[in-house]
Short mmCIF file of C-alpha atoms in Angstrom, two decimals:
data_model
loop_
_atom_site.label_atom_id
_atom_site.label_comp_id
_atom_site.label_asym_id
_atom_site.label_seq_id
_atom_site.Cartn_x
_atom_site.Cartn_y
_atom_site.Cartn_z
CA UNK A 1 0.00 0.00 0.00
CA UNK A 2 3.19 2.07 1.06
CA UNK A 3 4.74 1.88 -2.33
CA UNK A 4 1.39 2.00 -4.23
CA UNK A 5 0.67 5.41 -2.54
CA UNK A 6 4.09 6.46 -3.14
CA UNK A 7 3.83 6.15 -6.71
CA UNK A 8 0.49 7.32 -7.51
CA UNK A 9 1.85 10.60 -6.21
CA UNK A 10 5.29 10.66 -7.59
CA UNK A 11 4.24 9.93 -10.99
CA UNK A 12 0.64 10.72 -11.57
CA UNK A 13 0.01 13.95 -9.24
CA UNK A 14 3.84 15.57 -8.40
CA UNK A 15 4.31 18.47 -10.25
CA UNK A 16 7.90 17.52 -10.67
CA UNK A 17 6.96 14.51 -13.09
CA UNK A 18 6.69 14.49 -16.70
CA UNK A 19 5.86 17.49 -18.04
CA UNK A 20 3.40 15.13 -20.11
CA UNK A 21 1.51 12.41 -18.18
CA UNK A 22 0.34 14.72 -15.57
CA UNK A 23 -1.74 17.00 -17.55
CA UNK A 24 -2.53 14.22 -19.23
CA UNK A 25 -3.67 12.46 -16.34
CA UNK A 26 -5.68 15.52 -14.83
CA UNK A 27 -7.48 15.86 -18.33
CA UNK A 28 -8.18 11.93 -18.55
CA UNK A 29 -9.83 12.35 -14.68
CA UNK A 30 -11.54 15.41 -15.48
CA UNK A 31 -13.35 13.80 -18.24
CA UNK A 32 -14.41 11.15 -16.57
CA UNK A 33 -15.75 13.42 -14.07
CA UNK A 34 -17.80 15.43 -16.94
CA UNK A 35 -18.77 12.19 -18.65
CA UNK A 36 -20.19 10.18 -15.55
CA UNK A 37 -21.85 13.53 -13.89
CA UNK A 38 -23.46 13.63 -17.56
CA UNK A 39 -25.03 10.04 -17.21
CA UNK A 40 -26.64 10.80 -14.06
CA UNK A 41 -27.97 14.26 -15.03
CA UNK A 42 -29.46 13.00 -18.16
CA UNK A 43 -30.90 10.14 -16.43
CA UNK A 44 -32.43 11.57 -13.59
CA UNK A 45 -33.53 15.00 -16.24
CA UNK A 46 -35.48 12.30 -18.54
CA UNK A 47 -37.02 10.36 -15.82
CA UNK A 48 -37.82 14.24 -14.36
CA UNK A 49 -39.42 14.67 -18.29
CA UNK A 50 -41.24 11.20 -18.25
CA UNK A 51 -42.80 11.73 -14.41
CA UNK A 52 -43.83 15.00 -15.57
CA UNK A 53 -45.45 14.11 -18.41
CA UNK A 54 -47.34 11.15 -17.04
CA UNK A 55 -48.58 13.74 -14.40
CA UNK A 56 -50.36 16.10 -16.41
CA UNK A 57 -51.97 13.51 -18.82
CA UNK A 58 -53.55 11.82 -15.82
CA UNK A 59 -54.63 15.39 -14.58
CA UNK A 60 -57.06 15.67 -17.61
CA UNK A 61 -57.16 12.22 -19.16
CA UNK A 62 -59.68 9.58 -18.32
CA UNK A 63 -57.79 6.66 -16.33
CA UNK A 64 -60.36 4.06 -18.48
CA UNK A 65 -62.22 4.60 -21.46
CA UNK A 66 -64.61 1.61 -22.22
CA UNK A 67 -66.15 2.03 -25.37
CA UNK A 68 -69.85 1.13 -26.15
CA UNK A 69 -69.42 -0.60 -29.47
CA UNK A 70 -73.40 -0.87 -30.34
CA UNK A 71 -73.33 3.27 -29.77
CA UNK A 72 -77.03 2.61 -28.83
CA UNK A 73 -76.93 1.10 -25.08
CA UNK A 74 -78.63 4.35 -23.13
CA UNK A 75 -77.89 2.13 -19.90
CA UNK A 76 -74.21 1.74 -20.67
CA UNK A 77 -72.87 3.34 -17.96
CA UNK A 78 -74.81 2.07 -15.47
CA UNK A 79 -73.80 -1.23 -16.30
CA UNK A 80 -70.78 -0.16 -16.03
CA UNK A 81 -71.28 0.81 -12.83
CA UNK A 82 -72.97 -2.76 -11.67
CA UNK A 83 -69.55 -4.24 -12.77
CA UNK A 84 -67.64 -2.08 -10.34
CA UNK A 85 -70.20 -2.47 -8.05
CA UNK A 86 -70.57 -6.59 -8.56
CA UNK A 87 -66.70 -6.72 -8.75
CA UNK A 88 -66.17 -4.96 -5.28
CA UNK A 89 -64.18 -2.43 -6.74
CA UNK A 90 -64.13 0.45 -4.56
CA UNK A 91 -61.33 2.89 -6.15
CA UNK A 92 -63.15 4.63 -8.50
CA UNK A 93 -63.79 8.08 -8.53
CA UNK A 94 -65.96 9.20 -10.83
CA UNK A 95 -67.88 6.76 -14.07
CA UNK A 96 -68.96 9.54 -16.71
CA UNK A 97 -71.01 8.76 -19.87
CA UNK A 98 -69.69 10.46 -23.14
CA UNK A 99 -69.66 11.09 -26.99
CA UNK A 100 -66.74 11.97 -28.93
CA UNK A 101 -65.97 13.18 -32.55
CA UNK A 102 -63.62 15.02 -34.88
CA UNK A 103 -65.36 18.15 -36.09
CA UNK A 104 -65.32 21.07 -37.93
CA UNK A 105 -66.02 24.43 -36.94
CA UNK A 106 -66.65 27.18 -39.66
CA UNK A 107 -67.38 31.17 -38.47
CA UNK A 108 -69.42 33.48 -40.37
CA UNK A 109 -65.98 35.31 -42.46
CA UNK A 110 -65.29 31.53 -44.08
CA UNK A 111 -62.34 30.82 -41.29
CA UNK A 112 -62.17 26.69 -40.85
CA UNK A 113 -60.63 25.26 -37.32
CA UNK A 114 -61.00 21.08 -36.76
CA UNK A 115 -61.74 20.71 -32.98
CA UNK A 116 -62.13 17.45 -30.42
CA UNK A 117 -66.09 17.39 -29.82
CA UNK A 118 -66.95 15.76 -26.79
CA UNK A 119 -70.25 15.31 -25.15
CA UNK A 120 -71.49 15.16 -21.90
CA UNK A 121 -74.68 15.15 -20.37
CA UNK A 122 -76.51 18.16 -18.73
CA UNK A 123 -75.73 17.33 -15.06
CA UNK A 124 -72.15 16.56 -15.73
CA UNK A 125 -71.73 19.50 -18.51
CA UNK A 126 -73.17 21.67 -15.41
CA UNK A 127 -70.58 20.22 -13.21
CA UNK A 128 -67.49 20.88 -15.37
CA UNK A 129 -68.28 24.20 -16.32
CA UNK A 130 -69.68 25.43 -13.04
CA UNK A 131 -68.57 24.02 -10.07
CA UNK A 132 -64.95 25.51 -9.15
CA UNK A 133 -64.01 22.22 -6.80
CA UNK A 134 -65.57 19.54 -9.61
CA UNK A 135 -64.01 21.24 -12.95
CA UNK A 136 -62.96 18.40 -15.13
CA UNK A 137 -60.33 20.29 -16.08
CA UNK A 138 -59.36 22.43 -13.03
CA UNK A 139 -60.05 19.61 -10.44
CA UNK A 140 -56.99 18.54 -11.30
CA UNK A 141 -54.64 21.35 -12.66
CA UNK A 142 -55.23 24.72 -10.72
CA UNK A 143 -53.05 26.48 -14.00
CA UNK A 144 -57.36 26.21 -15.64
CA UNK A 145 -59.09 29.15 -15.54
CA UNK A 146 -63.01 29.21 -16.77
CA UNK A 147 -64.76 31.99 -18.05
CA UNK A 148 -67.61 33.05 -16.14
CA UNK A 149 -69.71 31.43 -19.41
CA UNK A 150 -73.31 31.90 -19.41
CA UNK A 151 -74.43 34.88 -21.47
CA UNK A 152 -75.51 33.19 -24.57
CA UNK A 153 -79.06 33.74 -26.01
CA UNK A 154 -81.25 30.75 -25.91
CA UNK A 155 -83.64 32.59 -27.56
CA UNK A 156 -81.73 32.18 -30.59
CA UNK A 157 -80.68 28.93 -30.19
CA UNK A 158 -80.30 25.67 -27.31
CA UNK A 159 -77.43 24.29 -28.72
CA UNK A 160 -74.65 25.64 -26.50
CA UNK A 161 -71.07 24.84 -26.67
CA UNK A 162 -67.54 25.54 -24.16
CA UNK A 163 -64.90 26.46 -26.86
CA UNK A 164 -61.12 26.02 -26.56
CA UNK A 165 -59.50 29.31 -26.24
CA UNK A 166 -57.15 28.14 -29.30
CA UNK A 167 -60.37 27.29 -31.94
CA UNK A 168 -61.48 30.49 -30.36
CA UNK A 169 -58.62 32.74 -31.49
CA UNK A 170 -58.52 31.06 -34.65
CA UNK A 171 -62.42 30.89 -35.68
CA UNK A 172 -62.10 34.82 -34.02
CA UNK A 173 -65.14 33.56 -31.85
CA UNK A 174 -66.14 34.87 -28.35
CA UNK A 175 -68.97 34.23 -26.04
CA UNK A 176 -72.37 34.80 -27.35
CA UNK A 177 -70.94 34.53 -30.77
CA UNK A 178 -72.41 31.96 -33.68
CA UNK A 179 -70.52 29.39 -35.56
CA UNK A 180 -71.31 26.06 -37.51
CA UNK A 181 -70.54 22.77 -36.30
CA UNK A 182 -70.43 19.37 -38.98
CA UNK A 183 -68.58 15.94 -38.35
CA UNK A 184 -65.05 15.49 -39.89
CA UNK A 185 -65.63 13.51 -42.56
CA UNK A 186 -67.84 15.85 -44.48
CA UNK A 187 -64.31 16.92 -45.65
CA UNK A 188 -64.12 13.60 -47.83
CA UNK A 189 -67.90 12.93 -48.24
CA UNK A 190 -69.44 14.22 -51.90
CA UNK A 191 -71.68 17.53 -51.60
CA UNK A 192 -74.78 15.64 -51.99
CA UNK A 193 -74.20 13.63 -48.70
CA UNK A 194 -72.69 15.89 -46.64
CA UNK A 195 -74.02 16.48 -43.23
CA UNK A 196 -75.49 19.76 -43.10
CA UNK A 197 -73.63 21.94 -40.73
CA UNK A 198 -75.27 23.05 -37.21
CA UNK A 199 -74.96 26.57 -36.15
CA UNK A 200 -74.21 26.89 -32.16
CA UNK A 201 -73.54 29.37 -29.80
CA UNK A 202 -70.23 30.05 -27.61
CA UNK A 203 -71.64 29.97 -24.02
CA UNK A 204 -68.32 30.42 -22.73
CA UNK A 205 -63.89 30.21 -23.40
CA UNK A 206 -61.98 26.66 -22.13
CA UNK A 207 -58.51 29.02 -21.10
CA UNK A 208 -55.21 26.78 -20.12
CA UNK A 209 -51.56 27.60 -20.03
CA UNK A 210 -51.15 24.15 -21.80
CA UNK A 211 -52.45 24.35 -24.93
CA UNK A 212 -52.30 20.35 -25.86
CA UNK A 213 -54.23 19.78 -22.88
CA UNK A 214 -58.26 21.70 -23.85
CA UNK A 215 -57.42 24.46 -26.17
CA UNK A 216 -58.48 22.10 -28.93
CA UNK A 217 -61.29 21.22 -27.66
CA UNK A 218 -65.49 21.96 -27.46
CA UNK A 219 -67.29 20.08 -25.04
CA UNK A 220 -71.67 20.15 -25.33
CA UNK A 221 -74.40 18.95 -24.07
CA UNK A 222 -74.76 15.24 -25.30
CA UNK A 223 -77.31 14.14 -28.60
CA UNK A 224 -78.06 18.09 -28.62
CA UNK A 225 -76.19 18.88 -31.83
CA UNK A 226 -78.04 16.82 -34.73
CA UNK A 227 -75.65 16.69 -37.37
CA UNK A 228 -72.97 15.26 -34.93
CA UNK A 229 -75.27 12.66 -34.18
CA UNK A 230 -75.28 8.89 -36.36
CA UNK A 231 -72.09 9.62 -37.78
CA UNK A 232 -69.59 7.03 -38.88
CA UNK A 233 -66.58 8.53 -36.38
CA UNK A 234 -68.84 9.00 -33.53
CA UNK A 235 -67.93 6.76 -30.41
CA UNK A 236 -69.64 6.50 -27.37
CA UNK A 237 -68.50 5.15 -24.16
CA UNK A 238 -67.10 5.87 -20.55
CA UNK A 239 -64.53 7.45 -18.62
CA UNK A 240 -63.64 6.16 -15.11
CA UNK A 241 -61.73 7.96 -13.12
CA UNK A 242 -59.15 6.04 -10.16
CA UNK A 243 -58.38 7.36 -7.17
CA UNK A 244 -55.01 5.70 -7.78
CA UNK A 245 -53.91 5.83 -11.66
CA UNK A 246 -51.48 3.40 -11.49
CA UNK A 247 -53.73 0.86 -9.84
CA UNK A 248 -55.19 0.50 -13.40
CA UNK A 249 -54.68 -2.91 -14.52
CA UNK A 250 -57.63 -5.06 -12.11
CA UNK A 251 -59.86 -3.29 -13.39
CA UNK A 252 -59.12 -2.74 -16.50
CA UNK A 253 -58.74 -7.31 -17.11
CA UNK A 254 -61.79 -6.97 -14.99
CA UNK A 255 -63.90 -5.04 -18.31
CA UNK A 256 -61.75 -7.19 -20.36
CA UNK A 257 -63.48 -10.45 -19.19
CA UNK A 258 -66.78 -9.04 -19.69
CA UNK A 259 -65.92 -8.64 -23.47
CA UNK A 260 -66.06 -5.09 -23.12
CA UNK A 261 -63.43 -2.65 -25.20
CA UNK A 262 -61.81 -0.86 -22.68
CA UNK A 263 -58.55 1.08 -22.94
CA UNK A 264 -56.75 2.45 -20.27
CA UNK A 265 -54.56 5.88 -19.90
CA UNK A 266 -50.41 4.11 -20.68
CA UNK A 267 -52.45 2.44 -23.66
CA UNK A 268 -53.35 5.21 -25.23
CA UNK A 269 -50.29 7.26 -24.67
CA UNK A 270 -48.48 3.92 -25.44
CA UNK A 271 -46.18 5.48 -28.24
CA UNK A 272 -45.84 8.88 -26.21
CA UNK A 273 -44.07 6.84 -23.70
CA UNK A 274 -42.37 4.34 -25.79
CA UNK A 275 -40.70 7.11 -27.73
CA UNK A 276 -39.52 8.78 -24.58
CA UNK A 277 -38.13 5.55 -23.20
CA UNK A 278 -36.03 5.00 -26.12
CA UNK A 279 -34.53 8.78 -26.93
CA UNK A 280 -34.07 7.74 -22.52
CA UNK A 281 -31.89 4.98 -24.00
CA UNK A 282 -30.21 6.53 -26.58
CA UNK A 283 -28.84 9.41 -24.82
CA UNK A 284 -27.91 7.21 -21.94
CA UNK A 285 -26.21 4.57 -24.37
CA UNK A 286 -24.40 7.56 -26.20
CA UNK A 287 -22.81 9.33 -22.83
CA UNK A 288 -22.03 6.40 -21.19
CA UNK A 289 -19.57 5.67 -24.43
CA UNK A 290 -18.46 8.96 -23.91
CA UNK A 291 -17.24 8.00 -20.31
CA UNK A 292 -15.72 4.72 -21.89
CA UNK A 293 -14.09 6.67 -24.42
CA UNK A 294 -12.25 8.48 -21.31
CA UNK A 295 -11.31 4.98 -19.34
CA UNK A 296 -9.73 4.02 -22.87
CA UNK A 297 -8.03 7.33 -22.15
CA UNK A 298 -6.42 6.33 -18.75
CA UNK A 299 -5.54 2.98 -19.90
CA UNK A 300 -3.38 4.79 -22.98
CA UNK A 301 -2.33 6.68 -20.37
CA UNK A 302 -1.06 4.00 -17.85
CA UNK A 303 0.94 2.34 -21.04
CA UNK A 304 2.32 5.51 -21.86
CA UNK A 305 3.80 5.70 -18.24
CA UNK A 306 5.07 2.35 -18.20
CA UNK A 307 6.89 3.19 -20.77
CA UNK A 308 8.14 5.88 -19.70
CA UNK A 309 9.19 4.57 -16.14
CA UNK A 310 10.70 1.66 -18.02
CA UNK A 311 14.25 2.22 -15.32
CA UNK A 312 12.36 2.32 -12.19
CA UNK A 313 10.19 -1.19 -13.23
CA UNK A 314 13.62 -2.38 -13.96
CA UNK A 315 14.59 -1.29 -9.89
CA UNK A 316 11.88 -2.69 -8.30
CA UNK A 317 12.40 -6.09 -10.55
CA UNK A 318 16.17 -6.24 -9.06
CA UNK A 319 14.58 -5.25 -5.81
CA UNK A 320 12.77 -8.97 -6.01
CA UNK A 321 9.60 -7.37 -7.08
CA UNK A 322 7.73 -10.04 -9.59
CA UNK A 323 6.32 -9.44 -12.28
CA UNK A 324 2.99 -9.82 -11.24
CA UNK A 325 3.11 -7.86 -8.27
CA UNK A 326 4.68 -5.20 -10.41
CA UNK A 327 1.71 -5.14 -13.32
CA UNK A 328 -1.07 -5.28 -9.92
CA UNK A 329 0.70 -1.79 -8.79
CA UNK A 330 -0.17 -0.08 -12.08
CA UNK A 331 -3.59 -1.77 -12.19
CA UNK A 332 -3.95 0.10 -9.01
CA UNK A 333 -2.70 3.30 -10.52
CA UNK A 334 -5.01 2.84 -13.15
CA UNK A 335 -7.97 2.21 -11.45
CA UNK A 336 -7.04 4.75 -8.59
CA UNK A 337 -7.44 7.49 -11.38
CA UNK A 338 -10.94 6.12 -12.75
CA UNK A 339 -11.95 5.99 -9.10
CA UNK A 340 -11.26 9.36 -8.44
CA UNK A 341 -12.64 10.43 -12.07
CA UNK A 342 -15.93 8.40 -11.09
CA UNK A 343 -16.78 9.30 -7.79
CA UNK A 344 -16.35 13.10 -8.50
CA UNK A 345 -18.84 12.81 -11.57
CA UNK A 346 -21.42 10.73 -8.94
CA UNK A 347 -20.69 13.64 -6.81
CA UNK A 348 -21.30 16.69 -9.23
CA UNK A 349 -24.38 14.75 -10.93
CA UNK A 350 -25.61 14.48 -7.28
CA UNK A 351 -25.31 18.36 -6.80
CA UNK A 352 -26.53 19.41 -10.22
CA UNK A 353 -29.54 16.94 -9.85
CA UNK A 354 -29.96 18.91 -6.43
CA UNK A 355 -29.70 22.19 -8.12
CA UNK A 356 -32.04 21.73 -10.72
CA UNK A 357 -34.41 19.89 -7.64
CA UNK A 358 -34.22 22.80 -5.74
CA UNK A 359 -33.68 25.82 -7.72
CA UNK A 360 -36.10 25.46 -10.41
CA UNK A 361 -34.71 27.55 -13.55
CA UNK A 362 -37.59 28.62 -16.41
CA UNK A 363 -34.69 27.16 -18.95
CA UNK A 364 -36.77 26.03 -22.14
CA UNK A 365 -39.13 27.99 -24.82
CA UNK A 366 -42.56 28.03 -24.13
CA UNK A 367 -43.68 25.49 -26.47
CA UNK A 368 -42.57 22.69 -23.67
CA UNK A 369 -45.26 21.63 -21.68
CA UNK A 370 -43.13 22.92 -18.57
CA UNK A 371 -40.51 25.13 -19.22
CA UNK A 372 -38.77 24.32 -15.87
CA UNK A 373 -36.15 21.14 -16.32
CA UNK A 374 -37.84 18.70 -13.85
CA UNK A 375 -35.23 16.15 -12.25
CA UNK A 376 -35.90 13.14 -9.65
CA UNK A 377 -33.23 12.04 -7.74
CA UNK A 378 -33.10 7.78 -8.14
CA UNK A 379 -30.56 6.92 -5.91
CA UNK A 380 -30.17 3.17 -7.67
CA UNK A 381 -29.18 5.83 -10.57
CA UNK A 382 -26.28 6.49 -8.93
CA UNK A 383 -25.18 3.23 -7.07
CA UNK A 384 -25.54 1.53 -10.10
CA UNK A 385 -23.72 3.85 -12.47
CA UNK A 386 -20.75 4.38 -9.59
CA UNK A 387 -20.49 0.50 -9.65
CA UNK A 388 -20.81 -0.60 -13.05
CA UNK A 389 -18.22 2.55 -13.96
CA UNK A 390 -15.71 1.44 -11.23
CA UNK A 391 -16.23 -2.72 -12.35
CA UNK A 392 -15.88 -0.88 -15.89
CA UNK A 393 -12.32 0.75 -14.90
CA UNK A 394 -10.85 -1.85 -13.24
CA UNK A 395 -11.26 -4.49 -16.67
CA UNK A 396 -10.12 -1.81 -18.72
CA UNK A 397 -7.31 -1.12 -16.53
CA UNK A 398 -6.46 -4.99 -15.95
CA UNK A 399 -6.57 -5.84 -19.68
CA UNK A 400 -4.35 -2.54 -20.75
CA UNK A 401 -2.15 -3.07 -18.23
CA UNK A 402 -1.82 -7.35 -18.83
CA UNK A 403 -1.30 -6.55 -22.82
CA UNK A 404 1.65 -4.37 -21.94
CA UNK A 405 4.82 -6.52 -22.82
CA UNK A 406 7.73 -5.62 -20.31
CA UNK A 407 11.19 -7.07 -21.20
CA UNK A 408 14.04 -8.51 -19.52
CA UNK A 409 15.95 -6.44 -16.63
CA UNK A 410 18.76 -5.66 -18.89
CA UNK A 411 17.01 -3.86 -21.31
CA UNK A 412 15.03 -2.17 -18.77
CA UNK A 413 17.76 -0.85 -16.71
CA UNK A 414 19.26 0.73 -20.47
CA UNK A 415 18.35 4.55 -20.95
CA UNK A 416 16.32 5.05 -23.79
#
């Protein structure tokens, strides 16, 4: 241990060695220290993203949809219900009948916007638009505002509709103002079976700070628009809402068994979270070559010493040192380095993780969804990349250091 310490300083740290290996040495632990705290930023940033992500869908999403395939079953939901009820399945929060539908809306000036129609019935229409502590959109994201609503004329017309404050900037629409209403696929129907379009009436603005979340959006009262009604893309169903999200899965083989076509929320953001899984991969995949690329470094390194301390391997073997004890030291010197290169990037990933935890920084445009860099700290994160970096080293260091070819004494002992 004596000697081992004895060199490590002498010829890796002393300012009085080579005027070559030890800024090569500080630059080869420095990078490792850049590459490793890398990893374990990036990691802990995209795991931040995914968390984030999956928090805000469920704050607006439907935990189950079960679709009503026969689009006809008034009593759907209430069946539903029985199941839950039958099934002793106490978690749910809320079972909500609905209609949904691609549309198009069209303003008086010619100005087209395609929207996400969904319909609810009165009670529930009432209760998302109304009640402050039951908004379906605000329940569950206090960044919704609704407008106060409620000043159309029903003189004119009853078919009211909650715009998204995105159709309404396009469509220039407000509340109280007119537009028409027909199903998507009057786009690729011939004029003389196209669904005549429906005039309604704005009863009120659907305002959010995330656009993707309502802004594209109309919700109405259910079966009150006719020509949204027996059309090909209309689907009916429910919604059920968990108290626990990720509890999902008993219920959801539950439906299944009843033959029922039910989906539940990571099904249909499968490919959202797929995607963001793999670019996880990727970048993780890419920087951790990056820190192999810089244990390759201290292995070239500890080779390039060798060489150059050819006389002083040449001592210690007339000393009595053998040959194997001699290739262990500079296994040790190797490895040494990538320890100390490795557990200072653990350290400043640990501290940037904490920075970004703590000291949220509005970093990104404001197209992201949150324009803060969300981070969680996984702590198997960094035991696992500190050990598999330091297992990592020491092969590298063990394999560079076993390929090195040392000859006899003699030749040692010459001067170069």
């Amino acid at each position: 241990m004596k000697i081992f310490l004895s060199f490590f300083f002498k010829y890796i740290l002393s300012p009085r060695v080579s005027s070559l290996i030890r800024p090569v040495s500080i630059v080869c632990i420095f990078s490792l220290v850049v590459s490793v705290a890398s990893l374990i930023v990036v990691i802990n940033v995209m795991s931040g993203f995914g968390s984030s992500l999956k928090t805000r869908l469920l704050s607006h999403e439907p935990h189950l949809v079960i679709y009503d395939s026969s689009k006809k079953n008034k009593k759907f939901s209430d069946e539903i219900k029985n199941i839950f009820i039958r099934n002793n399945l106490k978690d749910v929060q809320l079972i909500r009948a609905f209609e949904t539908q691609d549309v198009v809306l069209k303003n008086d000036e010619g100005s087209f916007a395609g929207a996400s129609a969904r319909g609810y019935s009165s009670e529930d229409l009432k209760t998302m638009t109304q009640n402050s502590d039951d908004h379906y959109f605000e329940g569950v994201n206090s960044k919704v505002e609704w407008s106060s609503g409620g000043i159309a004329d029903s003189s004119k017309t009853k078919v009211l509709i909650h715009i998204g404050a995105e159709i309404a900037d396009q469509l220039s629409a407000y509340e109280g103002d007119f537009v028409f209403v027909m199903p998507a696929e009057n786009l690729l129907t011939p004029p003389t079976e196209m669904v005549p379009p429906e005039e309604v009436q704005v009863d009120s603005l659907i305002f959010s700070s995330h656009s993707y979340l309502n802004n594209k959006k109309i919700l109405y009262e259910k079966d009150s628009i006719s020509s949204l009604k027996d059309t090909a893309s209309l689907s009916k169903g429910v919604e059920v809402f968990l108290h626990d999200p990720s509890h999902h899965k008993p219920y959801k083989e539950v439906l299944k068994s009843k033959g029922l076509d039910v989906y539940s929320w990571s099904d249909q953001n499968s490919s959202l979270f797929f995607a963001l899984k793999i670019e996880k991969i990727i970048m993780a995949v890419f920087l951790a070559l990056a820190a192999l690329i810089a244990g390759f470094s201290i292995a070239s390194m500890i080779q390039l010493l060798m060489t150059q301390q050819r006389q002083d391997i040449g001592i210690l073997m007339v000393m009595g040192y053998p040959m194997r004890q001699i290739r262990k030291l500079f296994v040790h010197l190797a490895f040494m380095m990538a320890f100390l290169g490795v557990s200072g990037g653990v350290l400043l990933g640990y501290l940037v993780c904490l920075f970004l935890k703590f000291v949220p920084i509005d970093l990104l445009p404001s197209i992201y969804v949150d324009r803060k860099i969300p981070v969680i700290i996984q702590n198997e994160v960094f035991v696992g990349v500190f050990i598999l970096s330091c297992v990592l080293a020491y092969m590298i260091s063990l394999v560079s250091v076993r390929f090195y070819t040392l000859s006899s004494i003699v030749n040692l002992l010459k001067k170069a």
